PDB file of C-alpha atoms in Angstrom:
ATOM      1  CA  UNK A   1      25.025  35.668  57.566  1.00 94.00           C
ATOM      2  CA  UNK A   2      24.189  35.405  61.455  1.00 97.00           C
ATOM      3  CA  UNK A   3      21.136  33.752  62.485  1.00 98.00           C
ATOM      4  CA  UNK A   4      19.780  37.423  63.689  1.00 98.00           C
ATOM      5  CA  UNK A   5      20.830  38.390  60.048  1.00 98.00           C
ATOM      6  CA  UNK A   6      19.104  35.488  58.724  1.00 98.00           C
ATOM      7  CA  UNK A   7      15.910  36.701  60.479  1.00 98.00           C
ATOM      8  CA  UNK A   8      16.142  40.174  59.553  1.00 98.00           C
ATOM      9  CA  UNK A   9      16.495  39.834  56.070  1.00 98.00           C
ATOM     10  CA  UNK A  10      13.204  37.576  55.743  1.00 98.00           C
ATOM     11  CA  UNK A  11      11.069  39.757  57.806  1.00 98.00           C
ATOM     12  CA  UNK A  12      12.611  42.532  55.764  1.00 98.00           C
ATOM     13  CA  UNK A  13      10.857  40.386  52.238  1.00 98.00           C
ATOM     14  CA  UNK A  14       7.693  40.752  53.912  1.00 98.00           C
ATOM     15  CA  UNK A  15       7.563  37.278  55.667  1.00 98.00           C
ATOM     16  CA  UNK A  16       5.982  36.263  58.499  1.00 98.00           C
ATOM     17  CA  UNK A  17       9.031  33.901  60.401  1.00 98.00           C
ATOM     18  CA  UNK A  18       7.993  31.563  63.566  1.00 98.00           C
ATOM     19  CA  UNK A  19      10.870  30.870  65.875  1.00 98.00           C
ATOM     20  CA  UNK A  20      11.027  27.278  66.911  1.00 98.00           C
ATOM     21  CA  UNK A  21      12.654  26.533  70.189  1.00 96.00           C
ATOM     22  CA  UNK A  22      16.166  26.946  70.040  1.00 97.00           C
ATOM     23  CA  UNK A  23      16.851  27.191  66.435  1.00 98.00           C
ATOM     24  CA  UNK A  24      19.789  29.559  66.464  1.00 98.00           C
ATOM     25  CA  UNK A  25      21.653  27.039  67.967  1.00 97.00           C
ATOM     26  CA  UNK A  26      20.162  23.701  66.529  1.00 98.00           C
ATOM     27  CA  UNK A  27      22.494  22.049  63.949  1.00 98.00           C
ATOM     28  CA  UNK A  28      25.080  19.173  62.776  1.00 97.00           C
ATOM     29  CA  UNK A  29      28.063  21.401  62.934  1.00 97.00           C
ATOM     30  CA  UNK A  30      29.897  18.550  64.854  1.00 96.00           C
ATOM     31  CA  UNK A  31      29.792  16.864  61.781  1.00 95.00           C
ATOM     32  CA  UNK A  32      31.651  19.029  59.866  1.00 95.00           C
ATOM     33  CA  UNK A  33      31.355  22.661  58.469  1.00 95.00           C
ATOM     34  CA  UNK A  34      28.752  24.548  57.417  1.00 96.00           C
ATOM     35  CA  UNK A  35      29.923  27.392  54.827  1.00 96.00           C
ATOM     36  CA  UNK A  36      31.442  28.492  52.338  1.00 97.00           C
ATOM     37  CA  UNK A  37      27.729  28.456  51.797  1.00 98.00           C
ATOM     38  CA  UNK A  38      26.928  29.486  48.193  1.00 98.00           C
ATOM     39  CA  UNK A  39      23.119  28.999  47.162  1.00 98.00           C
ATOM     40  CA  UNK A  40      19.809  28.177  48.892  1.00 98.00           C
ATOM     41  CA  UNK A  41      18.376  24.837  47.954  1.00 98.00           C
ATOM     42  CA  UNK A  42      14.200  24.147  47.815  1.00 98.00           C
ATOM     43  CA  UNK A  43      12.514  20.946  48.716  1.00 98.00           C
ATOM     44  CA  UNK A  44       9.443  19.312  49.698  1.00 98.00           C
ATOM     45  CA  UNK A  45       8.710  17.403  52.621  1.00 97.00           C
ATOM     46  CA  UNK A  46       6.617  14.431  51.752  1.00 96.00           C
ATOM     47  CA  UNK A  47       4.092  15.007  55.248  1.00 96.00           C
ATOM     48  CA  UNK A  48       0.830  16.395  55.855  1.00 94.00           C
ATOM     49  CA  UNK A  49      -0.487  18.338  58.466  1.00 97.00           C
ATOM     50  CA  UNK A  50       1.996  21.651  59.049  1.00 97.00           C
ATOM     51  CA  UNK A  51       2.614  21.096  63.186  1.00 97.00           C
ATOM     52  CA  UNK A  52       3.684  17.355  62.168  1.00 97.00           C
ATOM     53  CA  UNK A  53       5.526  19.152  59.072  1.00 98.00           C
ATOM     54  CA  UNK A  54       7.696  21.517  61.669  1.00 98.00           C
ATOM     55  CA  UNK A  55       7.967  19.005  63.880  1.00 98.00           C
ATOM     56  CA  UNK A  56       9.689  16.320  61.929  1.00 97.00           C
ATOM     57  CA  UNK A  57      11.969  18.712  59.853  1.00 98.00           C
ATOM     58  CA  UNK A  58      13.020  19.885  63.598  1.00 98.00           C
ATOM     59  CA  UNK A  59      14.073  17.139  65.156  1.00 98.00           C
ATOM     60  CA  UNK A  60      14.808  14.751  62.191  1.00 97.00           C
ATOM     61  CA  UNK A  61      14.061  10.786  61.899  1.00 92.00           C
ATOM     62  CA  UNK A  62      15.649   7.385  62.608  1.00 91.00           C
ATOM     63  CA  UNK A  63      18.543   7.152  60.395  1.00 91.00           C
ATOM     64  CA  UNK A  64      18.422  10.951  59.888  1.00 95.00           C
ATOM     65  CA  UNK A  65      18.936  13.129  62.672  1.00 97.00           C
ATOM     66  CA  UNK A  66      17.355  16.746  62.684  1.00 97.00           C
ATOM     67  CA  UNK A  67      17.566  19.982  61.841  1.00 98.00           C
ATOM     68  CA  UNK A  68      16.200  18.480  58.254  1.00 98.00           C
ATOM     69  CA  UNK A  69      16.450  22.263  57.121  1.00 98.00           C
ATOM     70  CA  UNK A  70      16.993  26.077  57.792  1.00 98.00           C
ATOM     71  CA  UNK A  71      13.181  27.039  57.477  1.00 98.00           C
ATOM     72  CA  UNK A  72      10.150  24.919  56.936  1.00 98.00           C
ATOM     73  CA  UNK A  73       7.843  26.713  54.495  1.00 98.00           C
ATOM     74  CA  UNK A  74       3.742  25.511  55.299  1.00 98.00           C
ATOM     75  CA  UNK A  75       1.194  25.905  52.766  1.00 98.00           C
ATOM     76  CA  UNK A  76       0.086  28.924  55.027  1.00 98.00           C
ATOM     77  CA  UNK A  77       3.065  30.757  53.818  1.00 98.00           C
ATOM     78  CA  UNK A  78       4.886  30.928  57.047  1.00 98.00           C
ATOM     79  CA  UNK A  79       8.532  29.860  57.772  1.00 98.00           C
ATOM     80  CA  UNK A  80       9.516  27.919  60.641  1.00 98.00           C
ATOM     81  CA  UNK A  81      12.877  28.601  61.714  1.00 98.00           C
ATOM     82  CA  UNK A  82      13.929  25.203  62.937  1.00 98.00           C
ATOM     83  CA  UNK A  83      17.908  25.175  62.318  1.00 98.00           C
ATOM     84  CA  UNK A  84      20.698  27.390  61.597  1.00 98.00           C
ATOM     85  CA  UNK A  85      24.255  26.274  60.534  1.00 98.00           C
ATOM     86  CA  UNK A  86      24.823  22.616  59.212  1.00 98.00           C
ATOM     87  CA  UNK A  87      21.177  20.972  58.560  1.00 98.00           C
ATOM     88  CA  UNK A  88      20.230  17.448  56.527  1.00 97.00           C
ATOM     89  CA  UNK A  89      18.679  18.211  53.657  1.00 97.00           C
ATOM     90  CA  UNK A  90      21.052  18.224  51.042  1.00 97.00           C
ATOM     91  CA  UNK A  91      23.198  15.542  51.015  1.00 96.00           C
ATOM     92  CA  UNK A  92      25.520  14.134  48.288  1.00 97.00           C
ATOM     93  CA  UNK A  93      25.173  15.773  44.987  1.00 98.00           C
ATOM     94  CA  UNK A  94      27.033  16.880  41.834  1.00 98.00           C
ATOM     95  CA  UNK A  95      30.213  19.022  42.217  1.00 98.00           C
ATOM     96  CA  UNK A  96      29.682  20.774  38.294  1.00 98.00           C
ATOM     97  CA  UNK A  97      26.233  21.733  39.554  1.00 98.00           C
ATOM     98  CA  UNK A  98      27.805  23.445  42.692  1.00 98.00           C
ATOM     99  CA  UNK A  99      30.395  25.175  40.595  1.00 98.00           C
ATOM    100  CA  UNK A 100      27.213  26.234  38.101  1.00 98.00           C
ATOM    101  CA  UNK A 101      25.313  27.556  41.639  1.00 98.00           C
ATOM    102  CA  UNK A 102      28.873  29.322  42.646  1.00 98.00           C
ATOM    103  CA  UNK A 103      29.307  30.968  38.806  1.00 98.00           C
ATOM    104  CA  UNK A 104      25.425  32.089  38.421  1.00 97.00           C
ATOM    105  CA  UNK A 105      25.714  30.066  35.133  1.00 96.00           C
ATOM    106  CA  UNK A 106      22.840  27.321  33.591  1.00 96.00           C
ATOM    107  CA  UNK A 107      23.204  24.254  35.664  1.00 97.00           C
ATOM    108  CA  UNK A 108      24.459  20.898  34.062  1.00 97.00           C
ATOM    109  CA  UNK A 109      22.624  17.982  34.555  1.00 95.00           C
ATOM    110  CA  UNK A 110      23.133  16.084  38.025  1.00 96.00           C
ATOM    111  CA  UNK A 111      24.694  12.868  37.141  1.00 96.00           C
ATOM    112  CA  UNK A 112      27.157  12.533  39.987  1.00 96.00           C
ATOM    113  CA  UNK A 113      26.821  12.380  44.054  1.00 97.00           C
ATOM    114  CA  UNK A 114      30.243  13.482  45.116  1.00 97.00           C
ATOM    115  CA  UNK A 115      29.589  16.618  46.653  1.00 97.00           C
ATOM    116  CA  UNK A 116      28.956  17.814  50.499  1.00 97.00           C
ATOM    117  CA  UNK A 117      25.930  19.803  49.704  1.00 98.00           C
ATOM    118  CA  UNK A 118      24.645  19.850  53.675  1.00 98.00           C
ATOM    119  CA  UNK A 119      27.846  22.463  53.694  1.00 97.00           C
ATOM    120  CA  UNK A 120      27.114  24.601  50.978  1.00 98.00           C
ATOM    121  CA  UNK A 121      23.531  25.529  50.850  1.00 98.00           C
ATOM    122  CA  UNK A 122      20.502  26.758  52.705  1.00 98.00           C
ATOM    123  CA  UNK A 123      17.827  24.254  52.924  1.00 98.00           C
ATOM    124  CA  UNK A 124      14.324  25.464  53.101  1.00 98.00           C
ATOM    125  CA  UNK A 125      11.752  22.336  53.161  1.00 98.00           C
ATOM    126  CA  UNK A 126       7.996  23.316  52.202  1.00 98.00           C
ATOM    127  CA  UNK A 127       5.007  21.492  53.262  1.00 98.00           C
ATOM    128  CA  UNK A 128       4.246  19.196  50.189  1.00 98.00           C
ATOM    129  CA  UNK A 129       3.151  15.625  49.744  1.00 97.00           C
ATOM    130  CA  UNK A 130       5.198  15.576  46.565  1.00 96.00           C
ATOM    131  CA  UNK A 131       3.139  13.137  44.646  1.00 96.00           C
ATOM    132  CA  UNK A 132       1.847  16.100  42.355  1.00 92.00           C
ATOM    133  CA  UNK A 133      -1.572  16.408  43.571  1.00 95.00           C
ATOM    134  CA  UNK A 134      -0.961  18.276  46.965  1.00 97.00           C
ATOM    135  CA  UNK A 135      -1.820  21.528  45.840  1.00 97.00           C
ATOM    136  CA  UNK A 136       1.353  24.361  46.199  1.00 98.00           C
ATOM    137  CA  UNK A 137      -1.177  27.330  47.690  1.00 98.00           C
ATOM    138  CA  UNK A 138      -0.276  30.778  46.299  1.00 98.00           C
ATOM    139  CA  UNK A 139       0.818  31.956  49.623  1.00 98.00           C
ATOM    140  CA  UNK A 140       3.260  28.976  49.651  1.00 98.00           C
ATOM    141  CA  UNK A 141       4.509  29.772  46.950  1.00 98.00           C
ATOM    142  CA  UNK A 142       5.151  33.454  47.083  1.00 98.00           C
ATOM    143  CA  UNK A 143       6.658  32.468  50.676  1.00 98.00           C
ATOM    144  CA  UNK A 144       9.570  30.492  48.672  1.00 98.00           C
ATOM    145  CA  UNK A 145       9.900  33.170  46.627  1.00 98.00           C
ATOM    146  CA  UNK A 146      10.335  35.640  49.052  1.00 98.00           C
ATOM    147  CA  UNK A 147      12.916  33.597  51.480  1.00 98.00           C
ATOM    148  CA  UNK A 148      15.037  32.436  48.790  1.00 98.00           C
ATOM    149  CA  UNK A 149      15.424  36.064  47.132  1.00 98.00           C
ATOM    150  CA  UNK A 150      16.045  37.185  50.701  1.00 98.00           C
ATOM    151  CA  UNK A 151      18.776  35.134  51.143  1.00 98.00           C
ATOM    152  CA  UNK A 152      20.053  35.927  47.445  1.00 98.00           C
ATOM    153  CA  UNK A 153      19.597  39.663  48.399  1.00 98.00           C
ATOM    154  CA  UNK A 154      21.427  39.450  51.489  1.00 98.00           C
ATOM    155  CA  UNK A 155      24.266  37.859  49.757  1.00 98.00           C
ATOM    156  CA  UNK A 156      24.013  39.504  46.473  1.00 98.00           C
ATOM    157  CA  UNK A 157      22.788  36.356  44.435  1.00 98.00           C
ATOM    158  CA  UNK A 158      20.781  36.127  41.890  1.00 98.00           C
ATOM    159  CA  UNK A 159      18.424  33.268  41.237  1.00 98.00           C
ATOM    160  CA  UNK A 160      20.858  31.194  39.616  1.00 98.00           C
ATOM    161  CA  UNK A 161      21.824  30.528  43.239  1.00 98.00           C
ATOM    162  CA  UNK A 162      18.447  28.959  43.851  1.00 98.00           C
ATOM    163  CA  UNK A 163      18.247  24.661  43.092  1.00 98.00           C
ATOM    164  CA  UNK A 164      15.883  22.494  43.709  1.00 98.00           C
ATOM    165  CA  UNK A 165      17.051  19.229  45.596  1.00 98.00           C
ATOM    166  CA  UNK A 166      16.216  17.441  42.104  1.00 98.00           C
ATOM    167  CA  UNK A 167      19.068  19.516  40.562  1.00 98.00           C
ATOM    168  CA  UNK A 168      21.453  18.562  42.930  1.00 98.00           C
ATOM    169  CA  UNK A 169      20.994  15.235  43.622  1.00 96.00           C
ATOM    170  CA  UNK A 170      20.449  11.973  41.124  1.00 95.00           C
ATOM    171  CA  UNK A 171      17.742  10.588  42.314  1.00 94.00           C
ATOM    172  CA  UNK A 172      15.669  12.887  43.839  1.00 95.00           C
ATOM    173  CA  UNK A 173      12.401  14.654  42.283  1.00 96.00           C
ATOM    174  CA  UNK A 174      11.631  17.491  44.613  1.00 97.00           C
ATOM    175  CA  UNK A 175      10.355  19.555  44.317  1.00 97.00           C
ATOM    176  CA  UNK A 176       7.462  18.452  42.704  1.00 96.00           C
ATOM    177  CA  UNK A 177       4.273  20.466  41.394  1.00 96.00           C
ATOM    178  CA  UNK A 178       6.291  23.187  40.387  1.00 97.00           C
ATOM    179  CA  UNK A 179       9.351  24.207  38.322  1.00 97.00           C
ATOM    180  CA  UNK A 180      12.367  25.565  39.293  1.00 98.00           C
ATOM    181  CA  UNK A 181      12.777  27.541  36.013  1.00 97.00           C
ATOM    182  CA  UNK A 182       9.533  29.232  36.892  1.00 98.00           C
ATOM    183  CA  UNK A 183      10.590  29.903  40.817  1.00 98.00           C
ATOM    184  CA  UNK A 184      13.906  31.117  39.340  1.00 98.00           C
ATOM    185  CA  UNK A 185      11.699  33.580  36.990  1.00 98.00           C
ATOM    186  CA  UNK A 186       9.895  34.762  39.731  1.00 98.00           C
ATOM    187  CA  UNK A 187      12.778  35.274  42.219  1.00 98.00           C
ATOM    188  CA  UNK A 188      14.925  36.758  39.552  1.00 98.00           C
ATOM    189  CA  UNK A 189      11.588  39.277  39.107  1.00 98.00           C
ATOM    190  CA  UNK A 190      11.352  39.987  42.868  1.00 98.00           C
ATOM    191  CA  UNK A 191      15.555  40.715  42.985  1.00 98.00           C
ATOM    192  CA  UNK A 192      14.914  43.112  39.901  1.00 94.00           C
TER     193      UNK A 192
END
């Protein structure tokens, strides 16, 4: 999908999308490819404060250069466009959970970090302390819903192409305050 298309088809799920400077072109596609892309991955961010949130996931950190994602999700239910090709957010993970993603099939458990997943997935971070207090507002939440089953739409998906990072990743626990067996429900509802 081009970054216009990318656009298009969450506007066309009934999102409101905020362009951040020059996100069509923002990326780590110097450090290697970005694609076959197969599934859209969800995270949260671990910040308050959702100009801060944008901010960081833009331009990255020390040791971990931006774009941090695709689209930055704040509790508002806006997405931030902030990158578009290769983006840091999903790092190593396990190459029978990409092949689950890639079949539409009940993922395996993630036991294994062997797999380029910064080339293979969308990353959309969301606006979450991640310590399971920070509330996950009903707009936020229907905002994930909506941009991952756009993405699944545009690509003809279903959820099973939708992970969090704690599926992919050992390690990892986001995101956190919600399941991804009850995002998958509700995206799988929205694609139906």
């Amino acid at each position: 999908m081009s970054a216009s298309s990318f656009v298009k088809a969450l506007k066309a799920e009934g999102l409101t999308v905020v362009e951040v400077g020059d996100w069509r072109d923002h990326n780590r596609n110097h450090k290697g490819p970005w694609g076959p892309v197969h599934g859209v991955m969800i995270h949260h961010t671990v910040t308050r404060g959702s100009a801060r949130t944008v901010d960081i996931c833009r331009k990255g950190y020390a040791g971990l250069p931006g774009p941090l994602c695709h689209g930055v999700i704040t509790k508002d239910g806006r997405v931030h466009l902030v990158g578009y090709g290769r983006a840091n957010h999903a790092g190593l993970g396990d190459d029978d959970v990409l092949r689950a993603v890639i079949a539409e099939r009940g993922l395996p458990a993630d036991n294994e970090a062997n797999t380029d997943g910064n080339r293979h997935f969308y990353g959309f971070e969301c606006e979450n302390m991640g310590d399971g207090e920070d509330p996950w507002p009903a707009a936020q939440l229907e905002a994930i819903e909506r941009a991952a089953a756009a993405v699944c739409r545009h690509h003809g998906w279903n959820e099973r192409s939708v992970i969090g990072h704690l599926e992919w990743q050992p390690g990892k626990v986001d995101p956190r305050g919600f399941t991804m067996a009850s995002m998958r429900n509700r995206i799988g509802d929205r694609l139906r």
